[in-house]
GROMACS .gro file of C-alpha atoms in nm:
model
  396
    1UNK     CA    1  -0.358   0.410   1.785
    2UNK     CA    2  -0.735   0.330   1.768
    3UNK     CA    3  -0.792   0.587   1.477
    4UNK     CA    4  -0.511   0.452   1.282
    5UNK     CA    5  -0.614   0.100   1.289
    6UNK     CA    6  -0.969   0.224   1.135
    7UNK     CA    7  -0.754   0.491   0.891
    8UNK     CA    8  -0.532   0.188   0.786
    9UNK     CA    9  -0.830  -0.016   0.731
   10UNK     CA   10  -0.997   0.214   0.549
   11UNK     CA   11  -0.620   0.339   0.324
   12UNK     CA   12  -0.582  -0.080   0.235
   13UNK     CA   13  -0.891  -0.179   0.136
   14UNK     CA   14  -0.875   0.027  -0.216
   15UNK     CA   15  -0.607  -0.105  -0.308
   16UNK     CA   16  -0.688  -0.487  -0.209
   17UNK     CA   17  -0.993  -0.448  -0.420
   18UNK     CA   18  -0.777  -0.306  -0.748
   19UNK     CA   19  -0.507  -0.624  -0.617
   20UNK     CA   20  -0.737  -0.892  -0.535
   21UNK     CA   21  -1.108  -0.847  -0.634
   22UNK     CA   22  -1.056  -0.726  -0.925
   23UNK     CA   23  -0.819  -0.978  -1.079
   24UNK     CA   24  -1.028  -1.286  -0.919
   25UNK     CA   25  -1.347  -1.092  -1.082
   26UNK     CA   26  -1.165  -1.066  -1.456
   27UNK     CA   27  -0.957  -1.396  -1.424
   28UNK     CA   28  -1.295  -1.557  -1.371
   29UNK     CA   29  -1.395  -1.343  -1.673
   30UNK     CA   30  -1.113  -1.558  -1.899
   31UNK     CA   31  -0.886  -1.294  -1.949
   32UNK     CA   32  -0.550  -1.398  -1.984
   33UNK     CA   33  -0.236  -1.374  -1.753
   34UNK     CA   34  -0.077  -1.090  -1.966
   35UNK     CA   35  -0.399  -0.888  -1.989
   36UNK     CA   36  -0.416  -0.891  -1.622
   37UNK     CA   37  -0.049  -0.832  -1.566
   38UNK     CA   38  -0.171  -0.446  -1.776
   39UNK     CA   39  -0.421  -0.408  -1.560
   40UNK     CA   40  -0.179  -0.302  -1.334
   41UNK     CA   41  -0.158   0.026  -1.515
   42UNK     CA   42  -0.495   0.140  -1.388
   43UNK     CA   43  -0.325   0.241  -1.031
   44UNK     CA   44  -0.083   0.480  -1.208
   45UNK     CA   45  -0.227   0.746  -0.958
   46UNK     CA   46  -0.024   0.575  -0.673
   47UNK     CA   47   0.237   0.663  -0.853
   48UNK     CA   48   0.144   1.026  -0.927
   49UNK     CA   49  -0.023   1.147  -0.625
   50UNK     CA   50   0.231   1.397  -0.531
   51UNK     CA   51   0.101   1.590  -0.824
   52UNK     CA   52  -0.207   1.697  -0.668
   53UNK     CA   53  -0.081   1.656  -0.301
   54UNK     CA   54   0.006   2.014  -0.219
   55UNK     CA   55  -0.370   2.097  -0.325
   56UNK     CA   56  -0.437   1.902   0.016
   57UNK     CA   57  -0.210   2.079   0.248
   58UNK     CA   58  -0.335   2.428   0.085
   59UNK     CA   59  -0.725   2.393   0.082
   60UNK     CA   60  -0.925   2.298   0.352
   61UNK     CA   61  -1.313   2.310   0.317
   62UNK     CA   62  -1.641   2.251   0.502
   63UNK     CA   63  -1.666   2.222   0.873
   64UNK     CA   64  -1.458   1.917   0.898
   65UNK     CA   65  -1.104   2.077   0.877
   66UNK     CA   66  -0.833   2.012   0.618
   67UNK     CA   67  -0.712   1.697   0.705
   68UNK     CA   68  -1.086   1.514   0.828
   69UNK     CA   69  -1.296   1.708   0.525
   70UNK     CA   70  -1.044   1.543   0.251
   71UNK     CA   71  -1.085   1.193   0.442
   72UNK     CA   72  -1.426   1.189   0.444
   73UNK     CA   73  -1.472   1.369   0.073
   74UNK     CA   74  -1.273   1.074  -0.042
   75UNK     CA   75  -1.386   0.794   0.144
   76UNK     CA   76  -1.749   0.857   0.013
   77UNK     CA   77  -1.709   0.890  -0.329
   78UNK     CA   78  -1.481   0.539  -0.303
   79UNK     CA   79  -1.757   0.403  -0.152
   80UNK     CA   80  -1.990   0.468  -0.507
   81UNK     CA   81  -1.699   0.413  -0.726
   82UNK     CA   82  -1.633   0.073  -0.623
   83UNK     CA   83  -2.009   0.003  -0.603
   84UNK     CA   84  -2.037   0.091  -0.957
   85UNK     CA   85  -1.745  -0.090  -1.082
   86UNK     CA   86  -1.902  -0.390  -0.999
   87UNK     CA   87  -2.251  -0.295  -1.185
   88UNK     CA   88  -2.025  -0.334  -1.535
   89UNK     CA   89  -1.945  -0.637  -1.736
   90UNK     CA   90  -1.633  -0.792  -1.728
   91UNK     CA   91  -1.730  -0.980  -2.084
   92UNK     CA   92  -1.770  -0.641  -2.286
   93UNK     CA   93  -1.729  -0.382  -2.108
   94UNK     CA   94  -1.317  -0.375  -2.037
   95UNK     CA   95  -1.245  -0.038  -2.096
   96UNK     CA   96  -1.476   0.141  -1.919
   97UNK     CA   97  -1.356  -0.087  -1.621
   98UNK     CA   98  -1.011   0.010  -1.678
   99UNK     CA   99  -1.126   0.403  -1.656
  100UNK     CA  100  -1.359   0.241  -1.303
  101UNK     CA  101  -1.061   0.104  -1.168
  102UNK     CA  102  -0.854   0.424  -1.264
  103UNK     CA  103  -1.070   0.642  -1.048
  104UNK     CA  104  -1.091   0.357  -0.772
  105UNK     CA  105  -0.666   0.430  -0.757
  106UNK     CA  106  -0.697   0.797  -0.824
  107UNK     CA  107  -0.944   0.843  -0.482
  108UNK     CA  108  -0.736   0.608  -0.321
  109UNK     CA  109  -0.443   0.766  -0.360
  110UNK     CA  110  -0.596   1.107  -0.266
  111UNK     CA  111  -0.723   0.947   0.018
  112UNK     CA  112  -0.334   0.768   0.157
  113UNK     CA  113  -0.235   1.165   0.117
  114UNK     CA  114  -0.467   1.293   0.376
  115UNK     CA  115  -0.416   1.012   0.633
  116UNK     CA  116  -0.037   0.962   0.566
  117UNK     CA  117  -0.027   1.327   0.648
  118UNK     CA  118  -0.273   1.291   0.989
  119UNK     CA  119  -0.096   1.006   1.092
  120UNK     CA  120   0.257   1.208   1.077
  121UNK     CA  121   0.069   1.497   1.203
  122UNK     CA  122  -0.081   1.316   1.590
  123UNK     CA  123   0.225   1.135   1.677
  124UNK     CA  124   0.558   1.242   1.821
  125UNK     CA  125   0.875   1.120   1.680
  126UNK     CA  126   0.915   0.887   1.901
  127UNK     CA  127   0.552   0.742   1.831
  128UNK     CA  128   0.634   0.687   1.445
  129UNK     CA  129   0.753   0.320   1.467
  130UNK     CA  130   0.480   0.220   1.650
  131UNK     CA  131   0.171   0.373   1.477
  132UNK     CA  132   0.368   0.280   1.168
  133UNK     CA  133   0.340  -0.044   1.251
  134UNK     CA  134  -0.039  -0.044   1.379
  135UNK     CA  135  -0.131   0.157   1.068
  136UNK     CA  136   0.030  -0.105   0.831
  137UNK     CA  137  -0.124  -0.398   0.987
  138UNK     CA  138  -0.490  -0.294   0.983
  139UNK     CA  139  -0.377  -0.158   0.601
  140UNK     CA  140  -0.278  -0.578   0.555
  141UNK     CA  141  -0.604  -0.688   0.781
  142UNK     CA  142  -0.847  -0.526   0.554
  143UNK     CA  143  -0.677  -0.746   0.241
  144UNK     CA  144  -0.945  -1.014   0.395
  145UNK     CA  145  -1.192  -0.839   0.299
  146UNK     CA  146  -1.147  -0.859  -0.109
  147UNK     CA  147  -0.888  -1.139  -0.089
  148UNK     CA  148  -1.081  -1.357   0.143
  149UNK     CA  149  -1.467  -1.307   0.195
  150UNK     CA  150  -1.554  -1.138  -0.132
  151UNK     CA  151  -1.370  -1.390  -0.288
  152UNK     CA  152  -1.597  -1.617  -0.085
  153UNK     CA  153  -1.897  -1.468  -0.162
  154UNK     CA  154  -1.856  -1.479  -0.509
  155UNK     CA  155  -1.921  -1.884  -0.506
  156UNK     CA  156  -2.264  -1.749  -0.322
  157UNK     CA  157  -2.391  -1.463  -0.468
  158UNK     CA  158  -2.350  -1.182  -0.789
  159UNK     CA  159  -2.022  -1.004  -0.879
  160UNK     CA  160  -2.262  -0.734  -0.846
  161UNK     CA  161  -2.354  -0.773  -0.470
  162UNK     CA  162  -2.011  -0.882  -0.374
  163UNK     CA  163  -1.865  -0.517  -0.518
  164UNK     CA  164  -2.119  -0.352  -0.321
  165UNK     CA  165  -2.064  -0.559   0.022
  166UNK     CA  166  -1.683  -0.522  -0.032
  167UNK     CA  167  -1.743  -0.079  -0.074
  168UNK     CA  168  -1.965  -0.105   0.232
  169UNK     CA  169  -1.650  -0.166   0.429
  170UNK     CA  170  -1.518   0.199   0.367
  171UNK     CA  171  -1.826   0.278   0.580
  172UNK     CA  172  -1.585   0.289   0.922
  173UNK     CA  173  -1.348   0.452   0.842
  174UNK     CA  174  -1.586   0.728   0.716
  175UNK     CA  175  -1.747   0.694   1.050
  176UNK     CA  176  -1.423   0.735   1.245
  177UNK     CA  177  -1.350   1.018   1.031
  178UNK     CA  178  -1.649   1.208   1.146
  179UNK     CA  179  -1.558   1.157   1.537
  180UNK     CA  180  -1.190   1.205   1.555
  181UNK     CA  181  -1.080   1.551   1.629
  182UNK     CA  182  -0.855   1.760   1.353
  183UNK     CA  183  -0.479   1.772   1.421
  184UNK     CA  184  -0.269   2.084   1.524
  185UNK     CA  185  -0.111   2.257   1.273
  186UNK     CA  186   0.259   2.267   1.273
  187UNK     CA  187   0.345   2.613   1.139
  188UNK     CA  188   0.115   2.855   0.942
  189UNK     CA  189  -0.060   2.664   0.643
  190UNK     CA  190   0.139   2.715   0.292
  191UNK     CA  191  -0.023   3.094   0.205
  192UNK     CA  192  -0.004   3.008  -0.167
  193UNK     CA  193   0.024   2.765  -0.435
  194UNK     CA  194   0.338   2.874  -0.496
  195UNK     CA  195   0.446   2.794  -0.106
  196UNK     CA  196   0.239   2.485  -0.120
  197UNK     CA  197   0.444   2.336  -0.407
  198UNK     CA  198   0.816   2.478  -0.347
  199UNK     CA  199   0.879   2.498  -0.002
  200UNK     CA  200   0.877   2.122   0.109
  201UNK     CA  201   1.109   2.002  -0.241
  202UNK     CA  202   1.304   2.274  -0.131
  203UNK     CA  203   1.329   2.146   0.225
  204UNK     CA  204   1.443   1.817   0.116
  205UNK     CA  205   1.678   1.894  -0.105
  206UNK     CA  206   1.865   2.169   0.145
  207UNK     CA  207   1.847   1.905   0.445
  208UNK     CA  208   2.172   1.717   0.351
  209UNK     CA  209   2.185   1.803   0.016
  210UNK     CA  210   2.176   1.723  -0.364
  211UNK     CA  211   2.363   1.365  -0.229
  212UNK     CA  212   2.159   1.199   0.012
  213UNK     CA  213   1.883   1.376  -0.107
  214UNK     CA  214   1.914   1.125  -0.448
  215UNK     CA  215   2.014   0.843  -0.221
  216UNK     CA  216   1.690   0.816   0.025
  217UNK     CA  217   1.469   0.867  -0.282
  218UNK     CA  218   1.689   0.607  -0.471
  219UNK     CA  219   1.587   0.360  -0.165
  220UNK     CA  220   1.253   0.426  -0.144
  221UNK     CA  221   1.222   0.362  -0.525
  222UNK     CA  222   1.431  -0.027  -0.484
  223UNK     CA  223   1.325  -0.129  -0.066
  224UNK     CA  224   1.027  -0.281  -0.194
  225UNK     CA  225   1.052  -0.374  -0.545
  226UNK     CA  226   1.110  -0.750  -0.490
  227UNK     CA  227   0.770  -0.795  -0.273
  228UNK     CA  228   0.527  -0.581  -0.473
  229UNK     CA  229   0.603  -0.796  -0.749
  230UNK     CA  230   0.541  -1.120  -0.622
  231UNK     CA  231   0.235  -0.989  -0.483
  232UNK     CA  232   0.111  -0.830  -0.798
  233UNK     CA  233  -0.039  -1.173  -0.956
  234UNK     CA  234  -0.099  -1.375  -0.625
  235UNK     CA  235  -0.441  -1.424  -0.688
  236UNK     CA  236  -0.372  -1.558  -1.034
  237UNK     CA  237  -0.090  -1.756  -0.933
  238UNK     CA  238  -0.308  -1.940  -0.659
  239UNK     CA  239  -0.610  -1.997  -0.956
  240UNK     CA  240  -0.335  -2.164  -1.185
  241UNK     CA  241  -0.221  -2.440  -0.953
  242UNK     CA  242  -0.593  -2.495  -0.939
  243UNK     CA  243  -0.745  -2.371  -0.583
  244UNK     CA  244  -1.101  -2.290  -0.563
  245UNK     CA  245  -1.186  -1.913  -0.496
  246UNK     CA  246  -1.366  -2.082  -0.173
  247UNK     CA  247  -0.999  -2.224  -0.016
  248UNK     CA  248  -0.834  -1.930  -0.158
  249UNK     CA  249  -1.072  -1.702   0.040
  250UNK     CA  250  -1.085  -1.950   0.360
  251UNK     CA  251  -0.742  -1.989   0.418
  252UNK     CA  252  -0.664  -1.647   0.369
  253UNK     CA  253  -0.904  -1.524   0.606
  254UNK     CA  254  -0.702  -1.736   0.895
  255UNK     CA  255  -0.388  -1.686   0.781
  256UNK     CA  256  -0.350  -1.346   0.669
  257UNK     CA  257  -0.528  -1.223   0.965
  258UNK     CA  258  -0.316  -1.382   1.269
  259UNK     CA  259   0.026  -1.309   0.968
  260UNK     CA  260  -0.068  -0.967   1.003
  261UNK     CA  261  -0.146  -0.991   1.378
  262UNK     CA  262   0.159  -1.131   1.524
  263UNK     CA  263   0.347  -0.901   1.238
  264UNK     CA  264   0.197  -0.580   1.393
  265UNK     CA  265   0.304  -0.702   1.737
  266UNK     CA  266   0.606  -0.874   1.721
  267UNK     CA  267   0.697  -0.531   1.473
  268UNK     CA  268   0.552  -0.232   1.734
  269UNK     CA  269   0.725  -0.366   1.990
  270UNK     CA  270   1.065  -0.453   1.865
  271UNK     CA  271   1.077  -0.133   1.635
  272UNK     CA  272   1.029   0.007   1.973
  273UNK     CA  273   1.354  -0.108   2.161
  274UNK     CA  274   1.541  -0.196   1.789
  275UNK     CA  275   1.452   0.205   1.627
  276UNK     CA  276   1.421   0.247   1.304
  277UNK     CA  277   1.748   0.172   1.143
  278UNK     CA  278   1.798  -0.187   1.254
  279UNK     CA  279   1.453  -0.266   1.179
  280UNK     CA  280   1.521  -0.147   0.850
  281UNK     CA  281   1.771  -0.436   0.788
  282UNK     CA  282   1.570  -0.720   0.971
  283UNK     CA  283   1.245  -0.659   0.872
  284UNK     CA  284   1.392  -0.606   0.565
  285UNK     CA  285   1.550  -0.931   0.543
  286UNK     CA  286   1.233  -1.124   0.656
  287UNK     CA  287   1.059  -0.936   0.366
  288UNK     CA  288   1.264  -1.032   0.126
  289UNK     CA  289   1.237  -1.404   0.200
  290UNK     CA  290   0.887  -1.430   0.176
  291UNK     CA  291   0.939  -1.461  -0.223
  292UNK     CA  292   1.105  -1.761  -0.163
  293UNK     CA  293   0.756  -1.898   0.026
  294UNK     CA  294   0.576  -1.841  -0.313
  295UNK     CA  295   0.824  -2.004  -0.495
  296UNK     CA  296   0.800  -2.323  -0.270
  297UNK     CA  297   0.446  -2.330  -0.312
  298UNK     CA  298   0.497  -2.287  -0.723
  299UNK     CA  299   0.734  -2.600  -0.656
  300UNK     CA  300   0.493  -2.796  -0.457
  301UNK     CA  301   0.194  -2.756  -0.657
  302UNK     CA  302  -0.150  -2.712  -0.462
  303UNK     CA  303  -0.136  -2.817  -0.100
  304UNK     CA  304  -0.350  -2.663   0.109
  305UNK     CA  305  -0.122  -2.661   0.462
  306UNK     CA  306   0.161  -2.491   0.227
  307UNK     CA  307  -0.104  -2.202   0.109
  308UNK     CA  308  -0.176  -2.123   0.493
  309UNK     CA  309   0.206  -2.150   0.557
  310UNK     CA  310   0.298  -1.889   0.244
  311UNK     CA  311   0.044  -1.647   0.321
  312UNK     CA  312   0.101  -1.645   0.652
  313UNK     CA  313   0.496  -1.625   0.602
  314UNK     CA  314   0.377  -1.296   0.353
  315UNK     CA  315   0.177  -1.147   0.567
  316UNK     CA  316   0.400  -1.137   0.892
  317UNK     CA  317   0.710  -1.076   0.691
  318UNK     CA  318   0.568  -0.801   0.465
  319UNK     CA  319   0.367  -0.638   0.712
  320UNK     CA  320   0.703  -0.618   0.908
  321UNK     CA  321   0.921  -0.484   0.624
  322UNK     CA  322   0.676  -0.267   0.569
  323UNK     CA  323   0.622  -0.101   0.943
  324UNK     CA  324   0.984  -0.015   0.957
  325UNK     CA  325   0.884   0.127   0.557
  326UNK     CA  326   0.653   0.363   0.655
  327UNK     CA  327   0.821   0.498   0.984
  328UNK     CA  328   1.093   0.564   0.757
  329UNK     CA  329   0.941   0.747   0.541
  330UNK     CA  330   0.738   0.948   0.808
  331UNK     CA  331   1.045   0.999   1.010
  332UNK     CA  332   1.223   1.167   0.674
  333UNK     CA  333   0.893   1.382   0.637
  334UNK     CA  334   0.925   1.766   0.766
  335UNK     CA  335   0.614   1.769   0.989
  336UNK     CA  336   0.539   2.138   0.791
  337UNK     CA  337   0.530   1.987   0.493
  338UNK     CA  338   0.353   1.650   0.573
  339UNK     CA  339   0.094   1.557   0.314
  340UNK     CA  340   0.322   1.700  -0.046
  341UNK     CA  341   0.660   1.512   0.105
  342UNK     CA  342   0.477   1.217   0.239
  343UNK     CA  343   0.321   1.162  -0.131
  344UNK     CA  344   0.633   1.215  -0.291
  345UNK     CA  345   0.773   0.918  -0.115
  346UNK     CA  346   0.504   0.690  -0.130
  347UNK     CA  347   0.464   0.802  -0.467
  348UNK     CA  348   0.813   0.713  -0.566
  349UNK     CA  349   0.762   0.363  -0.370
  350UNK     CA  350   0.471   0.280  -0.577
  351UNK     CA  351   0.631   0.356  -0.908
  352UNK     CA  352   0.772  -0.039  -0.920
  353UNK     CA  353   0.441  -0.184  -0.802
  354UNK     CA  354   0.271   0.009  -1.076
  355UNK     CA  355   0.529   0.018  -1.399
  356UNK     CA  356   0.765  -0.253  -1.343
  357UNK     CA  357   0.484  -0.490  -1.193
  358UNK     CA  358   0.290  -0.422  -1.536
  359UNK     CA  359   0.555  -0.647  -1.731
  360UNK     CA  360   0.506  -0.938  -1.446
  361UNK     CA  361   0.208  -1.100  -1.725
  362UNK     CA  362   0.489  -1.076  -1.989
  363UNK     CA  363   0.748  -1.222  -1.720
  364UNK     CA  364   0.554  -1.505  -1.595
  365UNK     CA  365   0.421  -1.614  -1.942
  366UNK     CA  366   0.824  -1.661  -2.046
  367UNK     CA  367   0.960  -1.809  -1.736
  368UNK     CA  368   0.688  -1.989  -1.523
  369UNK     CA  369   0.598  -1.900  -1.168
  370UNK     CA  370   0.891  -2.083  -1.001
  371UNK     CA  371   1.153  -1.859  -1.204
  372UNK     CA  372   0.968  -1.555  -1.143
  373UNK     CA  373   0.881  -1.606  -0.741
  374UNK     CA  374   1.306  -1.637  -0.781
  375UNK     CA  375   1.361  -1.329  -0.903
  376UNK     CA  376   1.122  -1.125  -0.701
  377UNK     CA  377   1.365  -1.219  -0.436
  378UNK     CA  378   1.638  -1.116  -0.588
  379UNK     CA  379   1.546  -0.798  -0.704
  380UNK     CA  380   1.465  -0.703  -0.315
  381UNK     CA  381   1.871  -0.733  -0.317
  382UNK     CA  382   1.948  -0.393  -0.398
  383UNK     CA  383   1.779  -0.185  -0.197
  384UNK     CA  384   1.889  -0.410   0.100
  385UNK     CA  385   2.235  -0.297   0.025
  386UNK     CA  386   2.189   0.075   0.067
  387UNK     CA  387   2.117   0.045   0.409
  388UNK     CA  388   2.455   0.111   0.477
  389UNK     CA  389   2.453   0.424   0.313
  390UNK     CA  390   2.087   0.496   0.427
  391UNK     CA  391   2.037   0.388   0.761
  392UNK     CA  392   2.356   0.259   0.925
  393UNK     CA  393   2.277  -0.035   1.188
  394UNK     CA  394   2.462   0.157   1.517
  395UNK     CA  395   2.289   0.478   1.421
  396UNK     CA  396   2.057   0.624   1.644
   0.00000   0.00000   0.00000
């Protein structure tokens, strides 16, 4: 549980930076709400990973192992990239930050297969809702970092240093990867491409079938939807009704660590005695509400007691639907097959954060923040009503 709260760390903080950092760095820049909701497009590799994601349960190279010598490849080169995405300027230079950012997603992605697939691979069935839960958390908890003291730091100091402080925080993780010991293998490694590729689609499909093979992906795709696109534009949101980067930074360092806190917690244990199914539906439900929060705050204008409440509402309540998420997904994962199935349904799950969450600029500009915080929450609907279907409440 140790190793996944540094692996978690170490799988958010990309992705905080491409969320967070980045759109406090080019807001500050004066580029406009719909330019920023296109940015969006530069984590396409989230949404694509599985593409590539056999190539890591085939190869293995160096002394490392196949699973630590990825992690560590990966976490290194992240460490440059976003390092040198803060050396360019946000003034002239767009484009060649767009192709920066694009290789910030595409090692971050690369880097969620590897440890998606450890973290399946060095716990028991029975240990899924739990590390999911632990995994998630620190994956929320190292938000702070570019949504809280970078965002800080950037009142104090260069855009330049800050990039570089914020990269120095993959560090750990690269550390940890270095001591922890490789996994066991479950089964003989895919011989050939050809295995490496075919066999787990083919797995999944001849499980249950054509049917419920097209429902669980159909769930993964909608479960999350609402959320990831309230979340896409947060930090633009909170600049518009007219908070400093300073209180933005503060109050999300308090908040969204002790949100995250009492979410890993309160969601370990219960997933624990609840399983997986039922905390499917009430994490799920909590999730979906935390829309609402924004919207309240979008109604109430800039009060700094209703920021701490809303991101600590959004932080608890996300990092809870998302727990019971990812021990879903890892429980629907054929341990043989861990890393290419794994990335297929994160993949899928990250297609509305990255394509439909593009439009949100477009959305926002036509409907104001209030409207749009409205229908975030509704469009978490859907995929609460497959549960049913996907994971019926007195199931085991």
């Amino acid at each position: 549980m140790l190793t996944l709260v540094f692996l978690g760390f170490s799988s958010g903080l990309p992705l905080f930076i491409l969320i967070n950092l980045l759109q406090a760095w080019l807001a500050k820049a004066g580029l406009n709400v719909k330019a920023l909701g296109l940015f969006a497009l530069v984590m396409f590799p989230y949404t694509w990973k599985f593409m590539w994601s056999p190539l890591m349960d085939r190869f293995s190279f160096g002394a490392l192992g196949r699973r630590r010598g990825w992690m560590a490849l990966t976490q290194g080169l992240l460490f440059i990239a976003i390092g040198g995405l803060g050396m360019l300027d946000p003034h002239t230079q767009i484009p060649l930050i767009a192709f920066m950012a694009s290789v910030v997603a595409f090692l971050s992605a690369s880097q969620d297969i590897v440890i998606d697939a450890y973290s399946r691979e060095i716990l028991s069935d029975q240990e899924q809702g739990l590390g999911a839960a632990v995994k998630v958390n620190a994956y929320k908890v190292a938000g702070m970092v570019p949504g809280a003291l970078s965002l800080i730091l950037a009142d104090l100091m260069s855009w330049h240093a800050v990039f570089w402080i914020t990269a120095a925080f993959m560090l750990p993780g690269f550390v940890c990867t270095l001591l922890i010991k490789e996994p066991e293998v479950y089964g003989a490694p895919p011989k050939n491409m050809r295995e490496a590729i075919v066999l787990p689609f083919r797995e999944f499909i001849h499980r249950d079938g054509w049917n419920k093979a097209m429902w669980i992906l159909g769930f993964i795709f909608l479960y999350r939807i609402g959320d990831g696109m309230a979340a896409t534009l947060a930090t633009k949101f909170l600049i518009d009704l007219g908070f400093r980067l300073t209180e933005i930074g503060a109050i999300a360092k308090l908040t969204l660590f002790w949100g995250s806190f009492a979410g890993g917690i309160v969601g370990g244990i219960w997933m624990l005695r609840l399983g997986i199914n039922r905390a499917l539906w009430i994490f799920g439900a909590v999730q979906a509400f935390t829309s609402l929060g924004f919207a309240l705050l979008a109604h109430v204008g800039p009060s700094l007691p209703m920021l701490a409440l809303t991101f600590g509402f959004e932080a608890f309540g996300v990092g809870l639907g998302t727990a019971a998420f990812v021990a879903f997904i890892a429980k629907t994962s054929d341990p043989r097959y861990t890393a290419t199935q794994y990335a297929l349904f994160s993949s899928l799950a990250a297609v509305p954060r990255t394509f439909a969450t593009s439009s949100v600029g477009f959305i926002v500009a036509q409907t104001g923040w209030f409207t749009f915080f409205i229908l975030c929450f509704a469009l978490a609907l859907p995929g609460m009503l497959m549960l049913p279907k996907i994971a019926p409440w007195n199931e085991k």
